[in-house]
CSV table of C-alpha atoms and ligand atoms in Angstrom, one decimal:
chain,number,residue,atom,x,y,z
A,25,MET,CA,347.5,118.6,272.7
A,26,PRO,CA,344.7,121.2,273.4
A,27,THR,CA,342.7,122.1,270.4
A,28,ALA,CA,341.1,125.5,269.6
A,29,ASP,CA,338.1,126.4,267.2
A,30,LEU,CA,340.0,129.2,265.7
A,31,VAL,CA,343.8,128.8,264.7
A,32,VAL,CA,345.6,131.9,263.2
A,33,VAL,CA,348.8,130.5,260.9
A,34,ALA,CA,351.4,133.2,260.2
A,35,ASN,CA,354.9,133.3,259.5
A,36,ARG,CA,355.7,134.5,262.8
A,37,LEU,CA,354.4,134.1,266.3
A,38,PRO,CA,352.9,137.4,267.8
A,39,VAL,CA,355.6,137.3,270.7
A,40,ASP,CA,359.4,138.0,270.9
A,41,ARG,CA,361.7,135.8,273.2
A,42,VAL,CA,363.6,138.2,275.3
A,43,GLU,CA,365.9,137.8,278.4
A,44,GLY,CA,364.8,138.2,281.9
A,45,PRO,CA,366.5,140.0,284.5
A,46,ASP,CA,368.1,136.9,285.6
A,47,GLY,CA,369.0,135.4,282.5
A,48,GLU,CA,365.9,133.6,282.1
A,49,HIS,CA,363.9,133.4,278.9
A,50,LEU,CA,360.7,135.1,278.5
A,51,TRP,CA,358.1,136.0,275.7
A,52,ARG,CA,357.0,139.4,275.1
A,53,ARG,CA,354.2,141.0,272.7
A,54,SER,CA,355.8,141.9,269.5
A,55,PRO,CA,355.1,145.4,268.1
A,56,GLY,CA,354.4,144.1,264.4
A,57,GLY,CA,351.3,145.3,262.3
A,58,LEU,CA,349.8,141.8,261.8
A,59,VAL,CA,349.9,141.2,265.6
A,60,THR,CA,348.3,144.6,266.3
A,61,ALA,CA,345.9,143.7,263.6
A,62,LEU,CA,344.7,140.3,264.9
A,63,GLU,CA,345.0,141.3,268.4
A,64,GLN,CA,341.4,142.5,269.0
A,65,VAL,CA,340.1,139.4,266.7
A,66,MET,CA,342.2,136.7,268.8
A,67,HIS,CA,341.4,138.3,272.3
A,68,ASN,CA,337.5,138.2,271.5
A,69,LEU,CA,337.6,134.6,270.2
A,70,ASP,CA,339.2,131.7,272.1
A,71,GLY,CA,341.9,131.0,269.7
A,72,ALA,CA,345.4,129.7,268.9
A,73,TRP,CA,348.3,130.8,266.9
A,74,VAL,CA,350.9,128.9,265.0
A,75,GLY,CA,354.3,130.5,264.1
A,76,TRP,CA,357.9,130.7,264.1
A,77,GLY,CA,359.3,131.9,267.5
A,78,GLY,CA,361.9,134.2,266.1
A,79,LYS,CA,365.4,132.2,266.4
A,80,ALA,CA,366.8,129.6,264.2
A,81,ASP,CA,366.7,126.2,265.6
A,82,LEU,CA,364.1,127.1,268.7
A,83,GLU,CA,362.2,124.2,269.9
A,84,VAL,CA,359.7,125.2,272.3
A,85,GLU,CA,356.4,122.7,273.4
A,86,PRO,CA,352.9,125.0,272.5
A,87,PHE,CA,352.3,127.4,275.5
A,88,GLU,CA,349.7,129.8,276.9
A,89,PHE,CA,350.2,133.7,276.3
A,90,ASP,CA,347.6,136.1,277.3
A,91,GLY,CA,344.9,133.8,276.6
A,92,THR,CA,346.1,132.4,273.5
A,93,LEU,CA,347.6,129.1,272.7
A,94,LEU,CA,350.8,129.7,270.8
A,95,VAL,CA,352.3,126.6,268.7
A,96,PRO,CA,356.0,127.4,268.0
A,97,VAL,CA,357.1,126.0,264.2
A,98,LYS,CA,360.8,125.2,264.3
A,99,LEU,CA,363.0,126.8,261.6
A,100,SER,CA,366.7,125.9,261.0
A,101,PRO,CA,368.9,128.4,259.5
A,102,ALA,CA,368.8,126.7,256.1
A,103,ASP,CA,365.1,127.0,256.4
A,104,LEU,CA,365.5,130.7,257.0
A,105,ARG,CA,367.8,131.2,254.4
A,106,ASP,CA,365.8,129.3,251.5
A,107,TYR,CA,362.2,129.5,252.5
A,108,TYR,CA,362.0,133.0,254.3
A,109,GLU,CA,364.6,135.1,252.6
A,110,GLY,CA,364.9,133.1,249.5
A,111,PHE,CA,361.8,132.1,248.3
A,112,SER,CA,359.2,134.5,250.4
A,113,ASN,CA,361.2,137.5,250.4
A,114,GLY,CA,363.4,137.0,246.9
A,115,THR,CA,361.1,135.3,244.9
A,116,ILE,CA,357.4,136.4,245.8
A,117,TRP,CA,357.6,139.5,247.6
A,118,PRO,CA,359.7,141.3,244.4
A,119,LEU,CA,357.6,139.5,241.9
A,120,TYR,CA,354.0,140.3,243.7
A,121,HIS,CA,355.4,144.0,243.9
A,122,ASP,CA,355.6,144.5,240.2
A,123,VAL,CA,359.0,143.4,240.0
A,124,ILE,CA,360.4,146.8,241.3
A,125,ALA,CA,363.3,144.5,242.1
A,126,ALA,CA,364.1,141.1,240.0
A,127,PRO,CA,362.9,138.3,241.5
A,128,GLU,CA,365.2,135.0,241.7
A,129,PHE,CA,363.8,131.9,240.8
A,130,LYS,CA,365.6,129.3,242.4
A,131,ARG,CA,364.5,125.7,242.6
A,132,SER,CA,366.2,125.3,245.9
A,133,TRP,CA,364.2,127.9,247.5
A,134,TRP,CA,361.1,126.7,246.0
A,135,ASP,CA,361.9,123.1,247.5
A,136,ALA,CA,362.4,124.8,250.9
A,137,TYR,CA,359.2,126.7,250.8
A,138,VAL,CA,357.2,123.5,250.1
A,139,ARG,CA,358.8,121.6,252.6
A,140,VAL,CA,358.3,124.4,255.3
A,141,ASN,CA,354.6,125.4,253.9
A,142,ARG,CA,354.0,121.4,255.0
A,143,ARG,CA,355.4,122.0,258.4
A,144,PHE,CA,353.1,124.7,259.2
A,145,ALA,CA,350.1,123.0,257.8
A,146,GLU,CA,350.9,120.0,259.9
A,147,ALA,CA,351.1,122.0,263.2
A,148,ALA,CA,348.1,123.8,262.4
A,149,ALA,CA,346.1,120.5,261.6
A,150,GLY,CA,347.1,119.2,265.1
A,151,ALA,CA,346.1,122.3,266.6
A,152,VAL,CA,342.5,122.7,265.1
A,153,ALA,CA,339.5,121.4,266.9
A,154,GLU,CA,337.2,119.2,264.8
A,155,ASN,CA,335.0,121.3,262.5
A,156,GLY,CA,337.2,124.3,263.4
A,157,VAL,CA,338.3,127.2,261.5
A,158,VAL,CA,342.0,127.9,260.3
A,159,TRP,CA,343.0,131.6,259.2
A,160,VAL,CA,346.4,131.4,257.4
A,161,GLN,CA,348.2,134.8,257.1
A,162,ASP,CA,350.1,136.1,253.9
A,163,TYR,CA,352.3,135.1,251.2
A,164,GLN,CA,354.8,133.0,253.0
A,165,LEU,CA,352.6,130.6,253.3
A,166,GLN,CA,350.4,130.3,250.4
A,167,LEU,CA,350.6,126.3,250.0
A,168,VAL,CA,349.1,126.0,253.4
A,169,PRO,CA,345.3,126.2,252.6
A,170,GLN,CA,345.7,123.3,250.1
A,171,MET,CA,348.1,121.2,252.5
A,172,LEU,CA,345.5,121.4,255.3
A,173,ARG,CA,342.5,120.7,253.5
A,174,GLU,CA,344.1,117.2,252.5
A,175,LEU,CA,345.1,116.8,256.1
A,176,ARG,CA,342.0,118.3,257.7
A,177,PRO,CA,338.5,117.9,255.2
A,178,ASP,CA,336.5,118.7,258.5
A,179,ILE,CA,337.6,122.3,258.8
A,180,THR,CA,336.9,125.6,257.1
A,181,ILE,CA,340.1,127.4,255.8
A,182,GLY,CA,340.5,131.1,255.3
A,183,TYR,CA,343.8,132.7,253.5
A,184,PHE,CA,344.4,136.9,253.6
A,185,HIS,CA,346.7,138.0,251.5
A,186,HIS,CA,348.5,141.2,252.9
A,187,ILE,CA,350.6,142.4,249.6
A,188,PRO,CA,349.4,142.6,246.2
A,189,PHE,CA,348.8,140.0,243.8
A,190,PRO,CA,350.3,141.2,240.7
A,191,ALA,CA,348.6,141.1,237.0
A,192,TYR,CA,348.7,138.0,235.2
A,193,ALA,CA,351.5,138.9,232.8
A,194,LEU,CA,353.7,139.4,236.0
A,195,PHE,CA,352.5,136.3,237.9
A,196,ALA,CA,353.1,134.0,234.8
A,197,GLN,CA,356.8,134.6,235.1
A,198,LEU,CA,356.6,132.0,238.5
A,199,PRO,CA,357.6,128.9,237.7
A,200,TRP,CA,355.4,127.2,240.1
A,201,ARG,CA,352.5,129.2,239.3
A,202,ARG,CA,349.7,126.7,239.1
A,203,GLN,CA,350.9,124.9,242.4
A,204,VAL,CA,350.7,128.5,244.1
A,205,LEU,CA,347.1,129.0,242.6
A,206,GLU,CA,345.9,125.5,243.5
A,207,GLY,CA,347.7,126.1,247.1
A,208,LEU,CA,345.5,129.1,247.5
A,209,LEU,CA,342.6,127.5,246.3
A,210,GLY,CA,342.6,125.2,249.3
A,211,ALA,CA,340.9,128.0,251.1
A,212,ASP,CA,337.3,128.5,251.3
A,213,VAL,CA,337.9,132.3,251.3
A,214,VAL,CA,341.0,133.9,250.1
A,215,GLY,CA,341.0,137.2,251.0
A,216,PHE,CA,343.2,140.7,249.2
A,217,GLN,CA,343.5,144.2,250.1
A,218,ARG,CA,341.9,146.0,246.9
A,219,ALA,CA,339.6,144.8,244.4
A,220,ALA,CA,342.2,145.0,241.7
A,221,ASP,CA,344.2,142.1,243.8
A,222,ALA,CA,341.0,139.9,243.9
A,223,GLY,CA,340.5,140.5,239.8
A,224,ASN,CA,344.2,139.7,239.2
A,225,PHE,CA,343.8,136.5,241.1
A,226,GLN,CA,340.7,135.6,239.5
A,227,ARG,CA,342.3,136.3,236.0
A,228,SER,CA,345.3,133.9,236.7
A,229,ILE,CA,342.9,131.4,237.7
A,230,ARG,CA,340.9,131.7,234.6
A,231,ARG,CA,344.2,131.7,232.4
A,232,LEU,CA,346.0,129.0,233.8
A,233,LEU,CA,343.8,126.6,235.6
A,234,SER,CA,340.5,127.4,233.1
A,235,TYR,CA,338.3,127.4,236.5
A,236,PRO,CA,335.4,129.4,235.8
A,237,THR,CA,334.7,132.5,238.1
A,238,LYS,CA,331.7,134.8,238.8
A,239,GLY,CA,331.5,137.8,241.0
A,240,ASP,CA,333.5,137.2,244.2
A,241,THR,CA,333.6,133.3,243.4
A,242,VAL,CA,335.6,130.7,242.1
A,243,GLN,CA,334.1,127.2,241.1
A,244,VAL,CA,337.0,124.5,242.0
A,245,PRO,CA,336.2,121.1,240.3
A,246,LEU,CA,336.2,118.0,242.4
A,247,ILE,CA,337.7,114.8,241.5
A,248,ASP,CA,334.6,113.1,241.8
A,249,ASP,CA,332.1,115.5,240.3
A,250,GLY,CA,330.4,118.6,241.3
A,251,SER,CA,332.7,122.0,242.4
A,252,ARG,CA,333.4,123.7,245.8
A,253,THR,CA,332.8,127.6,246.1
A,254,VAL,CA,335.8,129.5,247.0
A,255,ILE,CA,335.1,133.2,247.9
A,256,ALA,CA,338.0,135.4,246.3
A,257,LYS,CA,337.3,139.4,247.3
A,258,HIS,CA,338.6,142.3,248.8
A,259,TYR,CA,338.9,142.9,252.7
A,260,PRO,CA,340.8,145.9,253.1
A,261,ILE,CA,342.6,145.9,256.3
A,262,SER,CA,342.5,148.4,259.0
A,263,ILE,CA,344.0,149.8,262.1
A,264,ASP,CA,342.6,150.0,265.8
A,265,ALA,CA,341.8,153.6,265.3
A,266,GLN,CA,340.5,153.9,268.9
A,267,LYS,CA,343.9,152.9,270.2
A,268,PHE,CA,345.8,155.6,268.4
A,269,ILE,CA,343.3,158.0,269.3
A,270,GLU,CA,344.1,157.4,272.9
A,271,LEU,CA,347.4,157.3,272.6
A,272,ALA,CA,347.4,160.9,270.6
A,273,LYS,CA,345.4,162.1,273.6
A,274,HIS,CA,347.8,161.3,276.4
A,275,PRO,CA,349.6,164.2,278.0
A,276,ASP,CA,353.2,162.5,277.7
A,277,VAL,CA,352.6,161.8,273.8
A,278,VAL,CA,351.2,165.5,273.2
A,279,ALA,CA,354.2,167.2,275.1
A,280,ARG,CA,356.8,164.9,273.1
A,281,ALA,CA,355.2,165.9,269.7
A,282,LYS,CA,355.5,169.6,270.8
A,283,GLU,CA,359.2,168.9,272.1
A,284,ILE,CA,360.0,167.4,268.7
A,285,ARG,CA,358.6,170.5,266.6
A,286,GLU,CA,360.7,172.8,268.8
A,287,GLN,CA,363.9,170.7,268.5
A,288,VAL,CA,363.4,170.3,264.7
A,289,GLY,CA,363.2,174.1,264.6
A,290,SER,CA,362.0,174.3,261.0
A,291,GLU,CA,358.9,176.2,260.0
A,292,LYS,CA,357.1,172.7,258.8
A,293,LEU,CA,357.8,169.2,259.3
A,294,LEU,CA,357.3,166.5,256.4
A,295,LEU,CA,357.6,163.0,257.6
A,296,GLY,CA,358.2,159.5,256.4
A,297,VAL,CA,357.8,156.3,258.3
A,298,ASP,CA,358.4,153.2,256.5
A,299,ARG,CA,360.4,149.8,256.9
A,300,LEU,CA,363.4,150.1,254.8
A,301,ASP,CA,362.0,148.3,251.9
A,302,TYR,CA,362.4,149.1,248.1
A,303,THR,CA,358.7,149.3,247.7
A,304,LYS,CA,358.0,152.1,249.8
A,305,GLY,CA,359.4,154.3,247.4
A,306,ILE,CA,361.9,156.5,250.1
A,307,ARG,CA,364.5,157.0,247.0
A,308,HIS,CA,361.8,158.9,245.2
A,309,ARG,CA,360.8,160.8,248.1
A,310,LEU,CA,364.4,161.9,249.0
A,311,LYS,CA,364.8,162.8,245.2
A,312,ALA,CA,362.0,165.0,245.1
A,313,TYR,CA,362.7,166.8,248.1
A,314,GLY,CA,366.5,166.9,247.4
A,315,GLU,CA,365.2,168.6,244.0
A,316,LEU,CA,363.0,171.3,245.7
A,317,LEU,CA,366.0,172.2,247.9
A,318,HIS,CA,368.2,172.4,244.7
A,319,ASP,CA,365.5,174.5,242.6
A,320,GLU,CA,365.5,176.7,245.9
A,321,ARG,CA,361.6,176.2,246.0
A,322,LEU,CA,362.3,175.2,249.4
A,323,THR,CA,365.1,175.7,252.3
A,324,PRO,CA,365.7,173.4,255.4
A,325,GLU,CA,364.4,176.2,257.5
A,326,GLN,CA,361.0,176.3,255.7
A,327,ALA,CA,360.5,172.4,255.9
A,328,THR,CA,362.9,169.7,257.2
A,329,LEU,CA,362.1,165.8,256.2
A,330,VAL,CA,362.2,163.4,259.1
A,331,GLN,CA,362.5,160.1,257.8
A,332,VAL,CA,362.0,156.9,259.9
A,333,ALA,CA,363.4,153.9,258.0
A,334,SER,CA,363.1,151.1,260.2
A,335,PRO,CA,365.5,148.2,259.7
A,336,SER,CA,364.2,145.1,257.9
A,337,ARG,CA,365.3,142.0,256.3
A,338,PRO,CA,369.2,142.9,256.5
A,339,GLY,CA,369.9,139.2,255.1
A,340,VAL,CA,368.4,139.9,251.7
A,341,GLU,CA,371.0,141.5,249.3
A,342,ALA,CA,368.6,143.9,247.8
A,343,TYR,CA,367.9,145.3,251.1
A,344,GLN,CA,371.7,145.9,251.8
A,345,ASP,CA,372.0,147.6,248.4
A,346,LEU,CA,369.0,149.9,249.1
A,347,ARG,CA,370.3,151.0,252.5
A,348,ASP,CA,373.4,151.9,250.9
A,349,GLU,CA,371.9,154.0,248.3
A,350,ILE,CA,369.4,155.7,250.5
A,351,GLU,CA,372.1,156.7,253.2
A,352,MET,CA,374.2,157.9,250.3
A,353,MET,CA,371.4,160.0,249.1
A,354,VAL,CA,370.6,161.4,252.6
A,355,ALA,CA,374.6,162.2,253.1
A,356,ARG,CA,374.6,164.1,250.1
A,357,ILE,CA,371.6,166.1,250.5
A,358,ASN,CA,372.2,166.7,253.9
A,359,GLY,CA,376.0,167.6,252.9
A,360,ASP,CA,374.9,170.1,249.9
A,361,TYR,CA,371.8,171.8,251.7
A,362,SER,CA,371.8,171.9,255.6
A,363,SER,CA,373.6,174.3,257.8
A,364,VAL,CA,375.1,174.4,261.2
A,365,GLU,CA,371.9,175.5,262.5
A,366,ASN,CA,369.4,173.4,260.1
A,367,THR,CA,369.7,169.8,258.9
A,368,ALA,CA,367.6,169.0,255.7
A,369,ILE,CA,366.9,165.4,256.4
A,370,ARG,CA,366.6,164.0,259.8
A,371,TYR,CA,367.3,160.3,258.9
A,372,LEU,CA,366.4,157.4,261.5
A,373,HIS,CA,367.5,153.9,260.9
A,374,GLN,CA,365.8,152.7,264.1
A,375,GLY,CA,362.7,150.9,265.6
A,376,TYR,CA,360.8,153.2,267.7
A,377,PRO,CA,358.1,152.7,270.3
A,378,ARG,CA,354.6,153.0,269.5
A,379,GLU,CA,354.0,156.3,271.7
A,380,GLU,CA,357.0,158.0,269.6
A,381,MET,CA,355.6,157.2,266.3
A,382,VAL,CA,352.3,158.8,267.5
A,383,ALA,CA,354.2,161.9,268.6
A,384,LEU,CA,355.9,161.8,265.2
A,385,TYR,CA,352.7,161.8,263.2
A,386,LEU,CA,351.3,164.7,265.5
A,387,ALA,CA,354.4,166.8,264.9
A,388,ALA,CA,354.3,166.2,261.3
A,389,ASP,CA,352.2,169.3,259.1
A,390,VAL,CA,352.7,167.0,256.1
A,391,MET,CA,353.1,162.8,256.0
A,392,LEU,CA,354.6,161.3,252.6
A,393,VAL,CA,353.7,157.8,251.8
A,394,THR,CA,354.8,157.5,248.3
A,395,ALA,CA,355.3,153.9,247.8
A,396,LEU,CA,355.7,152.2,244.5
A,397,ARG,CA,353.9,149.2,245.3
A,398,ASP,CA,352.0,148.6,248.7
A,399,GLY,CA,349.1,146.3,249.8
A,400,MET,CA,347.3,148.8,251.8
A,401,ASN,CA,350.0,151.0,254.2
A,402,LEU,CA,348.9,151.3,257.7
A,403,VAL,CA,351.0,153.9,258.2
A,404,ALA,CA,348.7,156.4,256.3
A,405,LYS,CA,345.7,155.6,258.0
A,406,GLU,CA,347.8,155.6,261.6
A,407,TYR,CA,348.6,159.3,260.2
A,408,VAL,CA,344.9,160.2,259.5
A,409,ALA,CA,343.4,158.7,262.7
A,410,VAL,CA,345.7,160.6,265.1
A,411,ARG,CA,345.0,164.2,263.6
A,412,THR,CA,342.1,164.6,265.8
A,413,ASP,CA,341.7,168.3,265.2
A,414,SER,CA,341.8,167.7,261.6
A,415,THR,CA,345.1,169.5,260.6
A,416,GLY,CA,347.7,168.0,258.6
A,417,VAL,CA,348.0,166.8,254.8
A,418,LEU,CA,348.6,163.2,253.9
A,419,VAL,CA,350.3,162.6,250.1
A,420,LEU,CA,349.7,159.2,249.2
A,421,SER,CA,350.7,157.0,246.3
A,422,GLU,CA,347.9,156.0,244.1
A,423,PHE,CA,349.9,152.6,244.4
A,424,ALA,CA,349.1,151.8,247.9
A,425,GLY,CA,346.2,149.9,248.5
A,426,ALA,CA,345.2,152.8,251.1
A,427,ALA,CA,344.3,155.2,247.8
A,428,ASP,CA,341.0,153.1,247.4
A,429,GLU,CA,339.6,154.4,250.6
A,430,LEU,CA,341.4,157.5,251.4
A,431,GLY,CA,340.8,159.4,248.1
A,432,SER,CA,340.7,162.8,249.9
A,433,ALA,CA,344.3,162.5,250.3
A,434,LEU,CA,346.9,164.4,247.8
A,435,LEU,CA,347.2,161.4,245.6
A,436,VAL,CA,350.4,161.2,243.8
A,437,ASN,CA,352.4,159.0,241.1
A,438,PRO,CA,355.7,158.6,243.0
A,439,HIS,CA,357.4,158.0,239.6
A,440,ASP,CA,356.5,161.5,238.2
A,441,ILE,CA,359.1,163.5,240.4
A,442,ASP,CA,357.9,166.7,239.0
A,443,GLY,CA,354.3,165.9,240.1
A,444,MET,CA,355.3,164.8,243.7
A,445,LYS,CA,357.6,168.1,244.1
A,446,ASP,CA,354.5,170.1,243.1
A,447,THR,CA,352.2,168.1,245.5
A,448,ILE,CA,354.6,168.5,248.1
A,449,ILE,CA,354.6,172.3,248.0
A,450,ARG,CA,350.6,172.4,247.5
A,451,ALA,CA,350.9,170.3,250.7
A,452,LEU,CA,353.2,172.7,252.8
A,453,GLN,CA,350.8,175.5,251.5
A,454,MET,CA,347.6,173.9,251.9
A,455,PRO,CA,345.0,176.3,253.6
A,456,GLU,CA,343.7,175.0,256.9
A,457,ALA,CA,340.3,174.9,256.0
A,458,GLU,CA,341.0,172.8,253.1
A,459,GLN,CA,343.1,170.5,255.2
A,460,ALA,CA,340.4,170.2,257.7
A,461,ARG,CA,337.7,169.4,254.9
A,462,ARG,CA,340.0,166.4,253.4
A,463,MET,CA,341.1,165.4,256.9
A,464,ARG,CA,337.7,165.0,258.1
A,465,THR,CA,336.6,162.9,255.0
A,466,MET,CA,339.4,160.5,255.5
A,467,ARG,CA,339.1,160.2,259.5
A,468,ARG,CA,335.5,159.1,259.1
A,469,LYS,CA,336.6,156.5,256.8
A,470,VAL,CA,339.2,155.1,259.3
A,471,LEU,CA,337.4,155.6,262.5
A,472,ASP,CA,334.5,153.9,261.1
A,473,LYS,CA,336.4,151.0,259.3
A,474,ASP,CA,338.5,149.5,262.0
A,475,VAL,CA,340.4,146.5,262.0
A,476,GLU,CA,338.2,145.0,264.3
A,477,LYS,CA,335.4,145.4,261.3
A,478,TRP,CA,338.1,143.9,258.7
A,479,GLY,CA,338.3,140.8,261.0
A,480,ARG,CA,334.7,140.3,261.5
A,481,ALA,CA,333.8,141.0,257.7
A,482,PHE,CA,336.4,138.3,256.9
A,483,LEU,CA,335.5,135.8,259.8
A,484,ASP,CA,331.7,136.2,258.6
A,485,ASP,CA,332.1,134.9,255.4
A,486,VAL,CA,334.1,131.8,256.5
A,487,GLU,CA,331.3,131.4,259.2
A,488,ARG,CA,328.8,131.5,256.1
A,489,LEU,CA,330.6,128.6,254.4
A,490,ARG,CA,331.2,126.6,257.7
A,491,GLY,CA,327.3,126.9,258.4
A,492,LYS,CA,326.9,125.2,254.6
A,493,ARG,CA,329.7,122.7,255.1
A,494,LEU,CA,328.0,121.4,258.2
A,495,ALA,CA,324.4,121.7,257.3
A,496,PRO,CA,323.3,118.0,256.8
B,2,LIG,C1,352.4,144.7,255.1
B,2,LIG,C2,352.0,145.2,253.9
B,2,LIG,C3,350.0,146.0,254.5
B,2,LIG,C4,357.2,150.9,261.3
B,2,LIG,N1,358.0,151.3,261.7
B,2,LIG,C5,358.1,151.1,263.1
B,2,LIG,C6,356.7,150.8,263.5
B,2,LIG,N2,356.1,150.5,262.1
B,2,LIG,C7,354.6,150.1,262.2
B,2,LIG,C8,353.8,151.3,261.5
B,2,LIG,C9,352.6,150.1,260.9
B,2,LIG,C10,353.4,148.9,260.8
B,2,LIG,O1,354.5,148.9,261.3
B,2,LIG,C11,354.0,149.1,259.1
B,2,LIG,O2,352.7,148.5,258.2
B,2,LIG,P1,352.7,148.9,256.8
B,2,LIG,O3,351.3,148.7,256.3
B,2,LIG,O4,352.8,150.4,256.6
B,2,LIG,O5,353.4,148.1,255.8
B,2,LIG,P2,354.5,146.3,256.0
B,2,LIG,O6,355.2,146.4,257.3
B,2,LIG,O7,354.7,146.6,254.9
B,2,LIG,O8,352.9,145.2,256.0
B,2,LIG,C12,351.4,146.5,253.9
B,2,LIG,C13,350.2,145.7,256.0
B,2,LIG,O9,351.1,144.2,255.8
B,2,LIG,C14,349.0,144.9,256.8
B,2,LIG,O10,348.2,144.2,256.1
B,2,LIG,O11,349.3,147.3,255.0
B,2,LIG,O12,351.0,147.0,252.4
B,2,LIG,O13,353.4,145.6,253.0
B,2,LIG,O14,351.6,150.0,261.6
B,2,LIG,O15,353.2,152.0,262.6
B,2,LIG,N3,356.1,150.5,264.7
B,2,LIG,C15,356.8,151.2,265.7
B,2,LIG,N4,358.1,151.4,265.5
B,2,LIG,C16,358.8,151.6,264.2
B,2,LIG,O16,360.0,152.0,264.4
B,2,LIG,N5,356.4,150.7,267.0
């Protein structure tokens, strides 16, 4: 099998399997966030990507796609149930998002997680060239770094954690907490979104493993004396801002934004765009907006809420319950406050092409990002990037990683419904000069620190450690 100098390992491959016009199987680039983030990094380097192909039991040989070698990992329906929906999304996801939903600790899920992580590690070990680099992505694969280090002591390993890393008191609930920390510490560089996440990780290491930490580093003791330095620090992820700006200037997108505004018909448009996930604070947002209508501080003629809730993890029970709750709330609010002419909430449980998302961002006077906990939140950065005329207001949860960089947004605590209601009114009434001042500050940040810089900052640190390792 051909090998590559840089291998990315992620739960999913960056492609979807689709049917061609004659019933043949084709691969198409998938629109996900991680794919977009790494697209540029991978294009500039000659790399390979290890991941699941998106269909159960799919067995495909490694193949080349757009200059990248793709190495599919086979997952059975039982793997998907126990490793993916179970341990990844039923244990780790809620635990790491501050137990907004209750994590379930099931030993059979853990066993599957170990088994599947080993499969990914073996696939990556076979795809990486001698002294090469493997970059592991996210919480589904926390054991891969250590497994890889055992299989391939010659390589340098990076791991990036896209979601929050919880406070010690929460992480300590995990029955397999030590194994997870040791798994992650197999990497040379462990990257997080926020400084607070790296701090939580280091605290857990001191408490549970008693390894010394200093600044951005952890000293991992070696069996035969001495120690290995692991970098554990924050590298806030970003977007391809120029690509979003280009889209925002495209005449078709501009025309579509105008059309949306005309068709919605209200004076102002509030927008929410999220995967349908309990971490995103969609219920809190709906509650605040519904109460503003109830209190007659707003009417649907004055401000309509467009809420895109793209379908997510339908196989996990908590997501089915959340969908029911949200749809009940939307129906109640619309029933109580809409008129024949004006709908209060336009609720869209659908995925859209990127062009339509950008048109929505352009049409929105106020963007509501009210996550209860979020690693970063790229939607906030995308909204800021496309507002080239510096109008528009971003209402941003202080519990989203993006709040560290976008301090000029109107920051909210989404649990404080009264506070959120006042902030929505303030956003709707904000003078254009203040909008411009805030938006310009945020745009400078997003345009300057784009996803390419993120990838480079991470890989530069990996390269530095690789250089040290290879030095005689
Ligand atoms: C995880 C972390 C972290 C959404 N609906 C559609 C669509 N999207 C796009 C958005 C954005 C992306 O998906 C979502 O990114 P987020 O950052 O908001 O959230 P997660 O999916 O939870 O991602 C998060 C991220 O990883 C990266 O590290 O920021 O904190 O949870 O790009 O625009 N795109 C299209 N149609 C949709 O319907 N085309």
